[in-house]
mmCIF file of C-alpha atoms in Angstrom:
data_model
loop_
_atom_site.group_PDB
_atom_site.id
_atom_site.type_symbol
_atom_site.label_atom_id
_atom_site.label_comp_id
_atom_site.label_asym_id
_atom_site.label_seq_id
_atom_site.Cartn_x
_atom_site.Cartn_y
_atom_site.Cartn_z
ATOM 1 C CA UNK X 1 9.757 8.592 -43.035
ATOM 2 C CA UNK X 2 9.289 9.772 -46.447
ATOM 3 C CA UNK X 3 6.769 6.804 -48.552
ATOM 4 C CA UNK X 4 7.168 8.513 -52.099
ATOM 5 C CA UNK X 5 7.644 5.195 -54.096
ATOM 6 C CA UNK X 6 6.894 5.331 -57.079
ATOM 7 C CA UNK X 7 8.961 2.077 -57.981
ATOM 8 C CA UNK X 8 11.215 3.548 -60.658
ATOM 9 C CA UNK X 9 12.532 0.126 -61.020
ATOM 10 C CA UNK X 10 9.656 -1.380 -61.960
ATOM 11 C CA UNK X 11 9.191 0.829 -65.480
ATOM 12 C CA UNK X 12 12.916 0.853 -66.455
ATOM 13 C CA UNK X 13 11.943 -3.375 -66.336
ATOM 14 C CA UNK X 14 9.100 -3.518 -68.026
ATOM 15 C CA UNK X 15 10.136 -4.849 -71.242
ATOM 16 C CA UNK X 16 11.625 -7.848 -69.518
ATOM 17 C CA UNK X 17 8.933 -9.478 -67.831
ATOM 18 C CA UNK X 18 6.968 -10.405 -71.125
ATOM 19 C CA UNK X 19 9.807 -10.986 -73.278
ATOM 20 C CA UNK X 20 9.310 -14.611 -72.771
ATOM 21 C CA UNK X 21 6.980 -17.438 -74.495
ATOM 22 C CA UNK X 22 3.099 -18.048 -72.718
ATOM 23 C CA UNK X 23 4.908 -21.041 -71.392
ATOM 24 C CA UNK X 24 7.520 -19.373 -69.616
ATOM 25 C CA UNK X 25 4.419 -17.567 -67.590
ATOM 26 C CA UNK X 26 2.619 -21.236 -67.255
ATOM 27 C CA UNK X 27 4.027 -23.115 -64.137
ATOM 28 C CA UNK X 28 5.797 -26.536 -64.292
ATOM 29 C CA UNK X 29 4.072 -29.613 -63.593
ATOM 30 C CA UNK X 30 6.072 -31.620 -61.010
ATOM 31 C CA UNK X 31 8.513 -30.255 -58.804
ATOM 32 C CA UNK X 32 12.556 -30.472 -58.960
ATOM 33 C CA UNK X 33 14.779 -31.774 -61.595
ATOM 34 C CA UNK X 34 14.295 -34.834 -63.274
ATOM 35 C CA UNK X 35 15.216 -37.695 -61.852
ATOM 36 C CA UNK X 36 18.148 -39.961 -62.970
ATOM 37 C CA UNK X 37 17.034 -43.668 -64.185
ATOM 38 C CA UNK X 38 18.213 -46.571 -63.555
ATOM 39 C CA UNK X 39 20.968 -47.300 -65.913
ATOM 40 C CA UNK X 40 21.019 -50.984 -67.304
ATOM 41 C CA UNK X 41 23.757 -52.785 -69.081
ATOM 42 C CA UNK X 42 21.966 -53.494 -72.140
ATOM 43 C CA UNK X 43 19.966 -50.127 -73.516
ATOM 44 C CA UNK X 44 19.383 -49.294 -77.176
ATOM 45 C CA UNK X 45 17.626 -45.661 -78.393
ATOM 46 C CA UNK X 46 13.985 -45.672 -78.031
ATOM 47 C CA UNK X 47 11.253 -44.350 -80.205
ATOM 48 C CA UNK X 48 7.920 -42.508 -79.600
ATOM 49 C CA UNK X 49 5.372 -41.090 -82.096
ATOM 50 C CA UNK X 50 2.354 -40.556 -81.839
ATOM 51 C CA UNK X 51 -0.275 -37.144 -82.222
ATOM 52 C CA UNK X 52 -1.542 -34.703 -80.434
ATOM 53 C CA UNK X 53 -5.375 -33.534 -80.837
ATOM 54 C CA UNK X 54 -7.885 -30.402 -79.689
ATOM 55 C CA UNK X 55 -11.542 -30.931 -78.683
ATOM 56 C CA UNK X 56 -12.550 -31.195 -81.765
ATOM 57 C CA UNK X 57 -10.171 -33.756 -83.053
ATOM 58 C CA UNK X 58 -8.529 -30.766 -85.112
ATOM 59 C CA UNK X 59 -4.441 -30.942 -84.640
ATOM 60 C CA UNK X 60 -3.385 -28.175 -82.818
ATOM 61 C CA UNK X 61 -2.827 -25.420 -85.553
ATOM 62 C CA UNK X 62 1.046 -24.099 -84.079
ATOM 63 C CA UNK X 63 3.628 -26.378 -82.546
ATOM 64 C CA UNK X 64 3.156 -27.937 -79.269
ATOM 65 C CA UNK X 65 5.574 -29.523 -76.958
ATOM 66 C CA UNK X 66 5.397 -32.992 -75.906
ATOM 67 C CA UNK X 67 6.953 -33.606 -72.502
ATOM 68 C CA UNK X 68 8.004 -36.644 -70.438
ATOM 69 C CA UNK X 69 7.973 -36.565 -66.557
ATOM 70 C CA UNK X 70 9.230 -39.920 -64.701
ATOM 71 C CA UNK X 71 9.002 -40.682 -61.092
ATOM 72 C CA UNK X 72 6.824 -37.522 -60.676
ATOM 73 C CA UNK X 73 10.160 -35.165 -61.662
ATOM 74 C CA UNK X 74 10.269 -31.919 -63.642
ATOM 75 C CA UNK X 75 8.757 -32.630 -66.900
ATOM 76 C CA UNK X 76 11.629 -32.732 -69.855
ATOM 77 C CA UNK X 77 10.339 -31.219 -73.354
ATOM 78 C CA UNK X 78 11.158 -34.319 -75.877
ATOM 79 C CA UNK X 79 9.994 -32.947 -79.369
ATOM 80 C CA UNK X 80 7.120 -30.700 -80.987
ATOM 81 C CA UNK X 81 4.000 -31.565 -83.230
ATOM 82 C CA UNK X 82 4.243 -31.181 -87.154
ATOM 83 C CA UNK X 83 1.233 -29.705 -88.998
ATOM 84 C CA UNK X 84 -1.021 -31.931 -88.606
ATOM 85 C CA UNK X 85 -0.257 -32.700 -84.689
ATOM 86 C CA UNK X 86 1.892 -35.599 -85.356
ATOM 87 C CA UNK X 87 5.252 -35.886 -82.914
ATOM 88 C CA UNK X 88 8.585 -38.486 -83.215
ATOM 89 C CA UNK X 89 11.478 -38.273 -81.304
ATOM 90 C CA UNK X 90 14.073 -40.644 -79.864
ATOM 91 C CA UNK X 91 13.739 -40.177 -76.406
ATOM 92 C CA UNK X 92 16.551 -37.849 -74.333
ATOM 93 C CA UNK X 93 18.268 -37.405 -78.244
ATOM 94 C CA UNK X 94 16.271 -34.252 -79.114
ATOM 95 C CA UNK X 95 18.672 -30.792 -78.029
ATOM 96 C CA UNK X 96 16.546 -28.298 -78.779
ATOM 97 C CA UNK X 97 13.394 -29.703 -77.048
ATOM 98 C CA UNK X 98 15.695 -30.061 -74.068
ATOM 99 C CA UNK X 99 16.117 -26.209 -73.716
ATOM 100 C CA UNK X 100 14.413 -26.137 -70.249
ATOM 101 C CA UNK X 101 16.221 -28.855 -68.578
ATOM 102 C CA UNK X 102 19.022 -27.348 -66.002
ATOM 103 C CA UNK X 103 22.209 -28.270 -65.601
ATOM 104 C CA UNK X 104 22.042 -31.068 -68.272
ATOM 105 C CA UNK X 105 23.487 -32.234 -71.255
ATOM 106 C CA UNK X 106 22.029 -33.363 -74.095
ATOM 107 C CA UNK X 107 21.874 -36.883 -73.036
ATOM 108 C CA UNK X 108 22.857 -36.026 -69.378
ATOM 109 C CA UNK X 109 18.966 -38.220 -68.709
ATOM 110 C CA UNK X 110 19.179 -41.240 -70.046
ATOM 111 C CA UNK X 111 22.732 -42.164 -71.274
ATOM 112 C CA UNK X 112 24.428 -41.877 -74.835
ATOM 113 C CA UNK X 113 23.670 -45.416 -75.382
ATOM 114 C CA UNK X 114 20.576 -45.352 -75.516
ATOM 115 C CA UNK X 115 17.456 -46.381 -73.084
ATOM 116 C CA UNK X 116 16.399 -49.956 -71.266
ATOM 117 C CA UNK X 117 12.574 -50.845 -70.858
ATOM 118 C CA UNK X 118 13.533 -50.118 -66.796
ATOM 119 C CA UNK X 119 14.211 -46.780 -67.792
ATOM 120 C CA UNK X 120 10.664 -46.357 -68.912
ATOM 121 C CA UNK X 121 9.393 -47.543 -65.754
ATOM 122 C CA UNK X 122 7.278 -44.458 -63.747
ATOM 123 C CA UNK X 123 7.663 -41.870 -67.057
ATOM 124 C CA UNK X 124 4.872 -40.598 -68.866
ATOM 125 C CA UNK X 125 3.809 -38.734 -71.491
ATOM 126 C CA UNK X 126 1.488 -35.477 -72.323
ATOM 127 C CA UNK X 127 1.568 -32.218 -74.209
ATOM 128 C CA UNK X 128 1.530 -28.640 -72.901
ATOM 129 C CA UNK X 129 0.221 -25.557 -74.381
ATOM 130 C CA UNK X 130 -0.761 -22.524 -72.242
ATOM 131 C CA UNK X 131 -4.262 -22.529 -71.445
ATOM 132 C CA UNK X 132 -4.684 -26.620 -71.691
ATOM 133 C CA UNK X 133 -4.740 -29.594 -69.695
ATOM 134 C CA UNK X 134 -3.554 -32.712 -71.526
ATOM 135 C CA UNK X 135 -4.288 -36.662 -70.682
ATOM 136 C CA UNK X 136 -1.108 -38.601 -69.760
ATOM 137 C CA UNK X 137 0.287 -41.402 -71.345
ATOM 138 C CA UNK X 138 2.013 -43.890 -69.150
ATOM 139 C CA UNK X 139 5.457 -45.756 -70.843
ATOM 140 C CA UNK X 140 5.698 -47.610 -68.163
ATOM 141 C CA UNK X 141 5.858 -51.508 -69.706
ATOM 142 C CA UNK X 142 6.681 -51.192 -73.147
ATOM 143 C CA UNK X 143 8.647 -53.628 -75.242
ATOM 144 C CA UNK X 144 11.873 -52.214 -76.621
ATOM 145 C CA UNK X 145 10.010 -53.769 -80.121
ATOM 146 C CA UNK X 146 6.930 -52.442 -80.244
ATOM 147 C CA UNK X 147 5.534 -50.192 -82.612
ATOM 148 C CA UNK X 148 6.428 -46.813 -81.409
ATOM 149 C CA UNK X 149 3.219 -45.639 -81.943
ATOM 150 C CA UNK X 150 2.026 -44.044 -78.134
ATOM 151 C CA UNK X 151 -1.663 -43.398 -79.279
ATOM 152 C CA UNK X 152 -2.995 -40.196 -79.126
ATOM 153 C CA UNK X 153 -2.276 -36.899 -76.798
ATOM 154 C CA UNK X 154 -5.840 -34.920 -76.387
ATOM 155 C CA UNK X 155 -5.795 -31.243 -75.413
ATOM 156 C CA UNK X 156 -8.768 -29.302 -73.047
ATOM 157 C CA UNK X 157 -9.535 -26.030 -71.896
ATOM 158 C CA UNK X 158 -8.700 -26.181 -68.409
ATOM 159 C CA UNK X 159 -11.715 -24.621 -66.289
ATOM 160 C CA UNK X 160 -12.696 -21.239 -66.378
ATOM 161 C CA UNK X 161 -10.792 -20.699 -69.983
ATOM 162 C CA UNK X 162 -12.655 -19.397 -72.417
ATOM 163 C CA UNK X 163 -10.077 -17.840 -74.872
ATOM 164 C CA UNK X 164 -7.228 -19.742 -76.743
ATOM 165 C CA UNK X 165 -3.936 -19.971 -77.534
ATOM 166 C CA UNK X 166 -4.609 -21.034 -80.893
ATOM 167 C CA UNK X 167 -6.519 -19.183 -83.663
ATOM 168 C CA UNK X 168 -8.668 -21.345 -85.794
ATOM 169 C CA UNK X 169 -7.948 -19.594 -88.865
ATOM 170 C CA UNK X 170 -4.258 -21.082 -88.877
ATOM 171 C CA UNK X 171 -5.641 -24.399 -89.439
ATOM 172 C CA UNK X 172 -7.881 -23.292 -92.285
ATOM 173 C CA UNK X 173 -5.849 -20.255 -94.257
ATOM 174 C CA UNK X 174 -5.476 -21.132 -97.645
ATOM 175 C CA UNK X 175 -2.058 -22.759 -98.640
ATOM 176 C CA UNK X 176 -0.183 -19.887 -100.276
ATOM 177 C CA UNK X 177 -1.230 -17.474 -96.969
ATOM 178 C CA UNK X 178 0.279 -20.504 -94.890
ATOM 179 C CA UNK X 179 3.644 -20.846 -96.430
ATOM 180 C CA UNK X 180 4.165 -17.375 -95.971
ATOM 181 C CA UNK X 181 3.520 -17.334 -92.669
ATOM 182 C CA UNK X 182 5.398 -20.152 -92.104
ATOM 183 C CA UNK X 183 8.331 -18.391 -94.267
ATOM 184 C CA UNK X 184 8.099 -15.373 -91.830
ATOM 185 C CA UNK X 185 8.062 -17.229 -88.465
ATOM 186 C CA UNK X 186 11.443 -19.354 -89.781
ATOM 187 C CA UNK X 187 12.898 -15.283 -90.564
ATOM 188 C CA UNK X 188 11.804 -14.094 -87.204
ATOM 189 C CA UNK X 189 13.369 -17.004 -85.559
ATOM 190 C CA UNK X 190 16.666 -16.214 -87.327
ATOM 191 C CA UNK X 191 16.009 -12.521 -86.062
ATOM 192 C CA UNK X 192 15.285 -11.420 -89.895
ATOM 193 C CA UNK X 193 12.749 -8.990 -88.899
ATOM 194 C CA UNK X 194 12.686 -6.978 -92.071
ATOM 195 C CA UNK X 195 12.079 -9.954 -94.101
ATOM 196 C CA UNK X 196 9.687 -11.655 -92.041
ATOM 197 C CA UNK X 197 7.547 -8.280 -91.794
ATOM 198 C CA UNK X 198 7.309 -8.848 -95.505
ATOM 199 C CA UNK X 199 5.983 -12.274 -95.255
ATOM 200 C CA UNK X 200 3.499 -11.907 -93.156
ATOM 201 C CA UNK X 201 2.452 -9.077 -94.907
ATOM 202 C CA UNK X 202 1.595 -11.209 -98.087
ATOM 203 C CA UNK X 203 0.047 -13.902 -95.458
ATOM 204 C CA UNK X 204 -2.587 -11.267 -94.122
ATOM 205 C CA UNK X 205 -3.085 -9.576 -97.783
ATOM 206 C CA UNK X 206 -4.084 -13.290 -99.069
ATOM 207 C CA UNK X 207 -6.315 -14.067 -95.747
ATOM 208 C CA UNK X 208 -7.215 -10.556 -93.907
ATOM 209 C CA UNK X 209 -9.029 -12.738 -90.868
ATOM 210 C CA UNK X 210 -5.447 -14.823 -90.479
ATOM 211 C CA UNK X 211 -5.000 -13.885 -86.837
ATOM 212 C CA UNK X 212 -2.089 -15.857 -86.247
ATOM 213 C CA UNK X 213 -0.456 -13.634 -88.519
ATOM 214 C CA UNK X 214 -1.039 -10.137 -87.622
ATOM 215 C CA UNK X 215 -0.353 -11.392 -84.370
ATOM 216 C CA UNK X 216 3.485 -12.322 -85.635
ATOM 217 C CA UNK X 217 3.186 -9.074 -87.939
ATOM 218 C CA UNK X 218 3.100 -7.362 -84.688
ATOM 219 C CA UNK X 219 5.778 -8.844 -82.838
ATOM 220 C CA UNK X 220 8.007 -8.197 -86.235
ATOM 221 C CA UNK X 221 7.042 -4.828 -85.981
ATOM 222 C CA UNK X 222 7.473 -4.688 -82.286
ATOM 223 C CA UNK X 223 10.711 -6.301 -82.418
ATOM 224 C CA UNK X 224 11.977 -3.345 -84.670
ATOM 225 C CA UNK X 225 10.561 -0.693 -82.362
ATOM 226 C CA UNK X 226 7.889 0.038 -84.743
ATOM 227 C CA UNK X 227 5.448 0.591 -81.879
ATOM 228 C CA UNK X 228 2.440 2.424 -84.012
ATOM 229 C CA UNK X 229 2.663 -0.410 -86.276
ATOM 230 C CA UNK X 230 2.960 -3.194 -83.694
ATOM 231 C CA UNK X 231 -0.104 -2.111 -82.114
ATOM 232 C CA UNK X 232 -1.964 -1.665 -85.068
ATOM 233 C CA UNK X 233 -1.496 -5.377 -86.211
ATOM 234 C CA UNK X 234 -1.725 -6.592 -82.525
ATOM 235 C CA UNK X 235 -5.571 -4.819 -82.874
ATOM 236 C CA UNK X 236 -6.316 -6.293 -86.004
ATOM 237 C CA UNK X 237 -5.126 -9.752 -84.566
ATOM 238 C CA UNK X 238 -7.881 -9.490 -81.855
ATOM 239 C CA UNK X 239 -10.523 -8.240 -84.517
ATOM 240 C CA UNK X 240 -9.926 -11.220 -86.654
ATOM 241 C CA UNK X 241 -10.228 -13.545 -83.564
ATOM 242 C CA UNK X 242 -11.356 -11.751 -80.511
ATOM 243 C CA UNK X 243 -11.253 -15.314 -78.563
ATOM 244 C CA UNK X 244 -7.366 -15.763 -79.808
ATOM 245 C CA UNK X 245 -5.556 -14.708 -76.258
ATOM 246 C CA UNK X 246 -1.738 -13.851 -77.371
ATOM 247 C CA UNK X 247 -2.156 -10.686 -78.775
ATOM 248 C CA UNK X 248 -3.923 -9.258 -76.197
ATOM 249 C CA UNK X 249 -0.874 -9.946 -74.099
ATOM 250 C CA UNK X 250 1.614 -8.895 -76.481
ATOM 251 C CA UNK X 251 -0.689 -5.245 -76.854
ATOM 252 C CA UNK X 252 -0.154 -5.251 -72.763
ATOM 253 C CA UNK X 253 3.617 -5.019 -72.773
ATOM 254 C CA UNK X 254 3.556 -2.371 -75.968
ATOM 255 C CA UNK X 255 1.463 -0.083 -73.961
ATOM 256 C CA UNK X 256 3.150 -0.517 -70.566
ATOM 257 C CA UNK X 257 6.113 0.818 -72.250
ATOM 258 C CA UNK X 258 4.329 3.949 -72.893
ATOM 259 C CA UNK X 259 2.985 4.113 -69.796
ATOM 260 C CA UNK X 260 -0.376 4.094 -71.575
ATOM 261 C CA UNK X 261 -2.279 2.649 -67.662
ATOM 262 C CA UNK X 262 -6.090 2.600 -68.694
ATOM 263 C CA UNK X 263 -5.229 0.938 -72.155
ATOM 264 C CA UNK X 264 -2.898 -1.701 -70.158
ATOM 265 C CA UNK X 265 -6.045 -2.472 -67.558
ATOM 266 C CA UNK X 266 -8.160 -2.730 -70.623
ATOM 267 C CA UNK X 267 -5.853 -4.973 -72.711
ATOM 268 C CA UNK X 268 -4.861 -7.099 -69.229
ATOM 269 C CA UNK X 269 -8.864 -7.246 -68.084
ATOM 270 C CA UNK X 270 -9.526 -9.129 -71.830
ATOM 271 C CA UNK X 271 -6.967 -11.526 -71.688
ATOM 272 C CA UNK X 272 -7.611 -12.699 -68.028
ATOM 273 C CA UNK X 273 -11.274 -12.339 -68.835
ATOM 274 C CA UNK X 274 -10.249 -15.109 -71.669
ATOM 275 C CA UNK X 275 -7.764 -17.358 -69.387
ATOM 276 C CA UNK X 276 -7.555 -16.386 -65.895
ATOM 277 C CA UNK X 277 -5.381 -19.713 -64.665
ATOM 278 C CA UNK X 278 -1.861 -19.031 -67.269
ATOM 279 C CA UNK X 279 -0.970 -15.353 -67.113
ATOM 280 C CA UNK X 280 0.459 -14.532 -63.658
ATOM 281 C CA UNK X 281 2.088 -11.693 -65.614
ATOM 282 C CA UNK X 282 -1.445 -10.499 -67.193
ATOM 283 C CA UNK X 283 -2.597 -10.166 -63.693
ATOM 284 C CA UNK X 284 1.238 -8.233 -63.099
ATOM 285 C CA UNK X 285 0.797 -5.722 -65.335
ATOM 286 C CA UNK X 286 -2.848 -5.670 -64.772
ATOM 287 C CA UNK X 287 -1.802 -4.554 -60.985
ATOM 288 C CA UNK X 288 0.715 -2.207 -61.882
ATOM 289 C CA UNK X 289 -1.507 -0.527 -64.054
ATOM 290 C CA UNK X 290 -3.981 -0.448 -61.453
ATOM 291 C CA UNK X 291 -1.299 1.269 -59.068
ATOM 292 C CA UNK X 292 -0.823 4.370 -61.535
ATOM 293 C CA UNK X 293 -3.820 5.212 -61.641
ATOM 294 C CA UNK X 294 -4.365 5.146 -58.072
ATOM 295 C CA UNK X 295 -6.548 2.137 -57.582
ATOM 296 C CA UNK X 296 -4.906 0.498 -54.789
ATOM 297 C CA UNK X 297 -7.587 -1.794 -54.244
ATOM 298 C CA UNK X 298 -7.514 -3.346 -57.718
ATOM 299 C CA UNK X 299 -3.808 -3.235 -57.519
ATOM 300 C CA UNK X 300 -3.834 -5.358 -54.450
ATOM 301 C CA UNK X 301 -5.867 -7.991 -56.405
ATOM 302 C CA UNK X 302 -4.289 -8.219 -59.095
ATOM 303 C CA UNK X 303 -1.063 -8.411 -57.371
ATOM 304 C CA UNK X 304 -1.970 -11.239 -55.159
ATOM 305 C CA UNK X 305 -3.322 -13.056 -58.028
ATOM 306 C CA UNK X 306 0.199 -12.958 -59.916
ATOM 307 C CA UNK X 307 1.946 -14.058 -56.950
ATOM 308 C CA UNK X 308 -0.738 -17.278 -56.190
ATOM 309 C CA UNK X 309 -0.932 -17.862 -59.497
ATOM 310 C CA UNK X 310 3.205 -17.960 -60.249
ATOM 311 C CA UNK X 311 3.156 -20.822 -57.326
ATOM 312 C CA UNK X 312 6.560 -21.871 -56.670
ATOM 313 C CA UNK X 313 8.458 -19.367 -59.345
ATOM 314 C CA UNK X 314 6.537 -16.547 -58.530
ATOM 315 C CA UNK X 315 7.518 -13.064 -60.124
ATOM 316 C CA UNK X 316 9.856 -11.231 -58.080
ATOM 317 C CA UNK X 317 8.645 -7.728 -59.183
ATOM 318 C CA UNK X 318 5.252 -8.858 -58.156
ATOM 319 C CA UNK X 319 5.983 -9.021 -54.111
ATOM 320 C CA UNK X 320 7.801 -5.638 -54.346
ATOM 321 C CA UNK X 321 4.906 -4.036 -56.140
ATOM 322 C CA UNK X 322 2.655 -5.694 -53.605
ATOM 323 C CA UNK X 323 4.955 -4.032 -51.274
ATOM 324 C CA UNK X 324 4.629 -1.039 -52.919
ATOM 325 C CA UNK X 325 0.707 -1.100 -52.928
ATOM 326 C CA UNK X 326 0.694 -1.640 -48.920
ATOM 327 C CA UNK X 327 3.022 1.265 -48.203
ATOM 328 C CA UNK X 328 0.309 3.460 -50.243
ATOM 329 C CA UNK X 329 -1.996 1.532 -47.848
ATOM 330 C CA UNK X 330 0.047 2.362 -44.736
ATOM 331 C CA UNK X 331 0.168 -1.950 -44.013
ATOM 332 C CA UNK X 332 4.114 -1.425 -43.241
ATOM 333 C CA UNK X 333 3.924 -5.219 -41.165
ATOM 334 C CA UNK X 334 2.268 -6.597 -44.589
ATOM 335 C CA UNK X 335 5.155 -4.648 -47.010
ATOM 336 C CA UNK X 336 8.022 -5.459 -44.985
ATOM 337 C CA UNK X 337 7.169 -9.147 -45.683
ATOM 338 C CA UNK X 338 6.402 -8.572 -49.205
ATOM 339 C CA UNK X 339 9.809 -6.666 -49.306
ATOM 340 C CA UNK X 340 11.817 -9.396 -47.458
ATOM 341 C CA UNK X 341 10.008 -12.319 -49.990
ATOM 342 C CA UNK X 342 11.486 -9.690 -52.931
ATOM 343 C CA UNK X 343 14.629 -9.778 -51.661
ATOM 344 C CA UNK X 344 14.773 -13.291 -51.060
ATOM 345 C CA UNK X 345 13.580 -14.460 -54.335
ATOM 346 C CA UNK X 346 14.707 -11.825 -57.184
ATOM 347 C CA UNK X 347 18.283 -12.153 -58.692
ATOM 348 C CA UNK X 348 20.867 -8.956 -56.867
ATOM 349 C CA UNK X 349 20.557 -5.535 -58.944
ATOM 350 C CA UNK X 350 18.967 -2.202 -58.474
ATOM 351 C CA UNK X 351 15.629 -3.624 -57.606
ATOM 352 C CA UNK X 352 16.629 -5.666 -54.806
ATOM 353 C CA UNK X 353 18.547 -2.328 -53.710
ATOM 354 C CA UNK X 354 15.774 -0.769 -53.511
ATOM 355 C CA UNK X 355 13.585 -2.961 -52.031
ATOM 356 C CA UNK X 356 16.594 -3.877 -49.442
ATOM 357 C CA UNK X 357 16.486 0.534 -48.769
ATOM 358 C CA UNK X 358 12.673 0.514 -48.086
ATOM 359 C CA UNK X 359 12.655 -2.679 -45.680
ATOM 360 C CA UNK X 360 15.484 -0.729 -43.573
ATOM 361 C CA UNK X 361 12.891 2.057 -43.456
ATOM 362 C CA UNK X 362 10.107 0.218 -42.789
ATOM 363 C CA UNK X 363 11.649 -2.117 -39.775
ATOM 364 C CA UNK X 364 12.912 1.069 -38.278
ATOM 365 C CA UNK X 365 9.088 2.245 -38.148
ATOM 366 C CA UNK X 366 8.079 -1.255 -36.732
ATOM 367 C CA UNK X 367 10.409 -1.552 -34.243
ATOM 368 C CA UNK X 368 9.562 -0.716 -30.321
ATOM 369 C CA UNK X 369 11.479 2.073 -29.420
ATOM 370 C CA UNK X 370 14.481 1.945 -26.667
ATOM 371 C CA UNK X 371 14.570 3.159 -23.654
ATOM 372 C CA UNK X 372 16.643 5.943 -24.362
ATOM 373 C CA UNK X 373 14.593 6.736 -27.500
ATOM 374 C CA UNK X 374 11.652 7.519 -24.807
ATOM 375 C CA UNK X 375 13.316 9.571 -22.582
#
């Protein structure tokens, strides 16, 4: 049986698997879809406020979600923090917080006419960046008349994380280098590339340490397939704040896509030596660029790692690389299951093809042969 798998599929994907947020790599909190609350006859909208702190009693210096989770259900993004970590929102009204919610309308949790005290009953409160652990705060109780004021939402480095997802300088950048920052993340959003490479341009010629925004100068630049300039800002992002963790990723995916192996293990070894617990793709690419250069044993590591650590939404492409890896190792019992988990888990396409191809192969290794097979 010919073994020469070089997984093809895996580099005509790899500009998919980091396309998404740090959250998107973190795993929920909770398991299944929110529940449905009681619904009472008499229900009027309910506000919450309150603000969101680091450590240091600093506000977080980007946007952070604030979720609520009730009767131990998937957490429900409600609203974001302002500049200086303050949050409002009228609870289950907020559309574009609701983004990660399946299968639901806007109001689809708690009505259109608005929320009882009951409803309340068993939800809490707490904010999530990538890289944190947050303190809850329990709703439970309150009086549809109280002051809407929740109290105070208090971010940590969860254990073993010594980078962050926030660089220090955002908080502190002089005014003029802020509002152009904040001008060129509003012109990214609106896919403005052009424009917002211009902006945060001026931000970094006003404050040349401003992390934050070489990082977003790089994904401008990346974003416009300006790869020599990408990496160039992603580098001066991490020599402005070596501890500040998202560029380091972002450098990972640029140099994957040219196949660039010992700069990938470099760039993925730094940002899992600064958060080990929220990357499951770090410690993805980290294997697969482990596997091209013929380090199976690293590989194997690092692919495990991205498969515990992606817990109940593991990466797909992370089993059939594992796969991969144990073929090179001759484990054909331990592939096959990797290969069957693959197929299983990943959406139908090429990949699953593929992997669906080898498995045949491998299962007619594994399998006792017939009677008429020894003869």
């Amino acid at each position: 049986m010919t073994m020469d798998w070089r997984f093809r599929a895996l580099g005509q994907a790899m500009g998919v698997v980091l396309a998404a947020g740090p959250v998107a790599a973190q795993n929920p909190v909770g398991a299944g879809q929110p529940q449905m609350p009681r619904r009472l006859e008499i229900s009027r909208p309910v506000f919450l406020a309150g603000q969101v702190v680091l450590e240091d009693g600093y506000p977080p210096p980007e946007p952070v979600t604030v979720t609520m989770s009730c009767h131990g259900g998937r957490p429900v993004p409600q609203g974001y923090t302002d500049s200086n970590g303050r949050f409002s929102f009228e609870v289950g009204r907020n559309v574009a917080a609701m983004m990660d919610v399946q299968n639901a309308t806007p109001n689809a949790l708690f009505g259109s006419g608005g929320v009882s005290r009951a409803d309340l009953t068993g939800c809490d409160l707490r904010a999530e960046a990538v890289g944190f652990a947050s303190n809850v705060i329990d709703l439970s109780g309150r009086r549809l008349l109280e002051s809407p004021n929740v109290g105070t939402l208090e971010l940590r480095k969860l254990e073993g994380v010594v980078g962050t997802a926030f660089s220090a300088m955002t908080l502190h950048a002089r005014k003029d280098a802020k509002k152009a920052f904040e001008k060129g993340r509003a012109l990214a959003k609106e896919e403005k590339f052009d424009e917002a490479v211009d902006e945060f341009e001026r931000a970094v010629r006003i404050e040349p340490l401003f992390a934050a925004a070489w990082f977003e100068l790089g994904r401008a630049h990346h974003e416009l397939r300006r790869l020599d300039e990408a990496e160039e800002a992603y580098r001066k992002a991490v020599a402005a704040d070596p501890e500040f963790v998202k560029p380091y990723r972002q450098l990972a995916l640029l140099l994957a896509q040219q196949q660039r192996w010992q700069d990938v293990v470099e760039a993925t070894d730094e940002l899992l030596r600064l958060d080990p617990v929220s990357y499951p793709d770090g410690y993805f690419f980290n294997a697969v660029a482990h596997f091209y250069l013929n380090d199976l044993e690293a590989a194997e590591r690092s692919a495990r790692k991205a498969i515990t650590l992606g817990g109940e939404r593991p990466i797909p492409r992370a089993c059939a690389l594992l796969g991969a890896i144990l073929i090179e190792q001759k484990d054909y019992a331990g592939a096959a299951e990797q290969l069957r988990e693959h197929i299983e888990i990943a959406a139908p396409g090429p990949e699953v093809d593929q992997s669906r191809a080898m498995l045949e192969q491998l299962e007619a290794r594994l399998s006792p042969p017939t009677e008429g097979d020894q003869q």
